[in-house]
């Protein structure tokens, strides 16, 4: 079995091997724990992924979270630019549909 990468979370600063939502901004990778991203940025992608394991309040961790994520069907995520120059990511709320 391949080891899971150990990374920081920009939300809480913790360094571990938990699954991440990694946003790419230019040449920079911005890794978030899924629950941290929901709390800090109301990320609908992370919220969708955590919905089947109790959401943020379910506090999913480790292998149980990995197994849940692997079991999810493929989805398509569309972010449309919002035209807001003050928004670092220039994205609207994600539209998630099953692929």
Short mmCIF file of C-alpha atoms in Angstrom, two decimals:
data_model
loop_
_atom_site.label_atom_id
_atom_site.label_comp_id
_atom_site.label_asym_id
_atom_site.label_seq_id
_atom_site.Cartn_x
_atom_site.Cartn_y
_atom_site.Cartn_z
CA UNK A 1 0.00 0.00 0.00
CA UNK A 2 1.23 3.48 -0.88
CA UNK A 3 1.76 5.78 2.06
CA UNK A 4 -0.43 8.86 2.24
CA UNK A 5 1.54 12.10 1.87
CA UNK A 6 2.11 14.19 4.98
CA UNK A 7 1.18 17.83 4.36
CA UNK A 8 0.27 21.01 6.18
CA UNK A 9 -3.27 22.40 6.32
CA UNK A 10 -3.39 26.14 5.70
CA UNK A 11 -6.57 26.33 7.79
CA UNK A 12 -5.40 24.87 11.09
CA UNK A 13 -1.65 24.52 10.56
CA UNK A 14 -1.67 20.83 11.47
CA UNK A 15 0.69 18.53 9.57
CA UNK A 16 -0.64 15.02 8.94
CA UNK A 17 -1.62 12.52 6.26
CA UNK A 18 -5.37 13.26 6.24
CA UNK A 19 -7.11 13.82 2.89
CA UNK A 20 -6.92 17.37 1.55
CA UNK A 21 -8.70 19.65 -0.87
CA UNK A 22 -5.70 21.08 -2.67
CA UNK A 23 -6.37 24.29 -4.54
CA UNK A 24 -3.87 25.39 -7.16
CA UNK A 25 -3.36 29.14 -7.38
CA UNK A 26 -0.84 29.94 -10.09
CA UNK A 27 2.16 27.75 -9.24
CA UNK A 28 1.21 27.42 -5.56
CA UNK A 29 -0.54 24.44 -3.98
CA UNK A 30 -2.89 25.39 -1.12
CA UNK A 31 -3.83 22.26 0.92
CA UNK A 32 -6.85 22.26 3.27
CA UNK A 33 -8.32 19.58 5.52
CA UNK A 34 -11.83 19.07 4.17
CA UNK A 35 -13.47 20.13 7.44
CA UNK A 36 -11.19 23.18 7.81
CA UNK A 37 -12.11 24.28 4.29
CA UNK A 38 -15.85 24.04 5.05
CA UNK A 39 -15.43 26.04 8.26
CA UNK A 40 -13.12 28.74 6.84
CA UNK A 41 -14.40 29.12 3.29
CA UNK A 42 -17.82 27.40 3.16
CA UNK A 43 -16.38 25.14 0.45
CA UNK A 44 -19.28 23.31 -1.17
CA UNK A 45 -16.96 20.66 -2.65
CA UNK A 46 -15.62 19.67 0.79
CA UNK A 47 -19.11 19.93 2.27
CA UNK A 48 -20.39 17.53 -0.41
CA UNK A 49 -17.58 15.05 0.30
CA UNK A 50 -18.21 15.10 4.05
CA UNK A 51 -22.01 14.86 3.80
CA UNK A 52 -22.07 11.04 3.90
CA UNK A 53 -20.01 10.83 7.10
CA UNK A 54 -21.83 13.32 9.29
CA UNK A 55 -20.40 16.48 7.79
CA UNK A 56 -18.03 18.66 9.76
CA UNK A 57 -19.85 17.75 12.99
CA UNK A 58 -19.27 14.05 12.27
CA UNK A 59 -15.54 14.76 12.63
CA UNK A 60 -14.48 12.02 10.17
CA UNK A 61 -10.83 11.02 10.42
CA UNK A 62 -8.20 8.66 9.05
CA UNK A 63 -9.03 5.46 7.24
CA UNK A 64 -12.79 5.83 7.79
CA UNK A 65 -12.70 9.13 5.89
CA UNK A 66 -10.48 7.68 3.15
CA UNK A 67 -12.83 4.71 2.68
CA UNK A 68 -15.81 7.07 2.46
CA UNK A 69 -14.11 9.30 -0.12
CA UNK A 70 -13.12 6.32 -2.25
CA UNK A 71 -16.72 5.06 -2.20
CA UNK A 72 -18.15 8.32 -3.59
CA UNK A 73 -19.28 8.37 -7.21
CA UNK A 74 -17.39 10.64 -9.61
CA UNK A 75 -18.61 14.23 -9.75
CA UNK A 76 -17.99 17.21 -11.97
CA UNK A 77 -17.22 20.51 -10.29
CA UNK A 78 -17.61 23.75 -12.19
CA UNK A 79 -16.34 27.10 -10.92
CA UNK A 80 -17.30 30.07 -13.03
CA UNK A 81 -15.19 33.24 -12.64
CA UNK A 82 -17.10 35.79 -10.57
CA UNK A 83 -15.38 38.90 -11.93
CA UNK A 84 -14.56 40.17 -8.42
CA UNK A 85 -11.02 41.58 -8.53
CA UNK A 86 -10.81 41.49 -4.73
CA UNK A 87 -11.44 37.71 -4.69
CA UNK A 88 -8.07 35.92 -4.75
CA UNK A 89 -9.58 32.88 -6.51
CA UNK A 90 -12.14 34.74 -8.71
CA UNK A 91 -14.57 31.84 -8.38
CA UNK A 92 -18.27 31.50 -7.85
CA UNK A 93 -19.68 28.84 -5.57
CA UNK A 94 -18.99 25.40 -7.00
CA UNK A 95 -21.71 23.63 -8.96
CA UNK A 96 -21.44 19.90 -8.26
CA UNK A 97 -23.10 17.29 -10.48
CA UNK A 98 -22.65 13.54 -10.64
CA UNK A 99 -20.55 12.59 -13.62
#
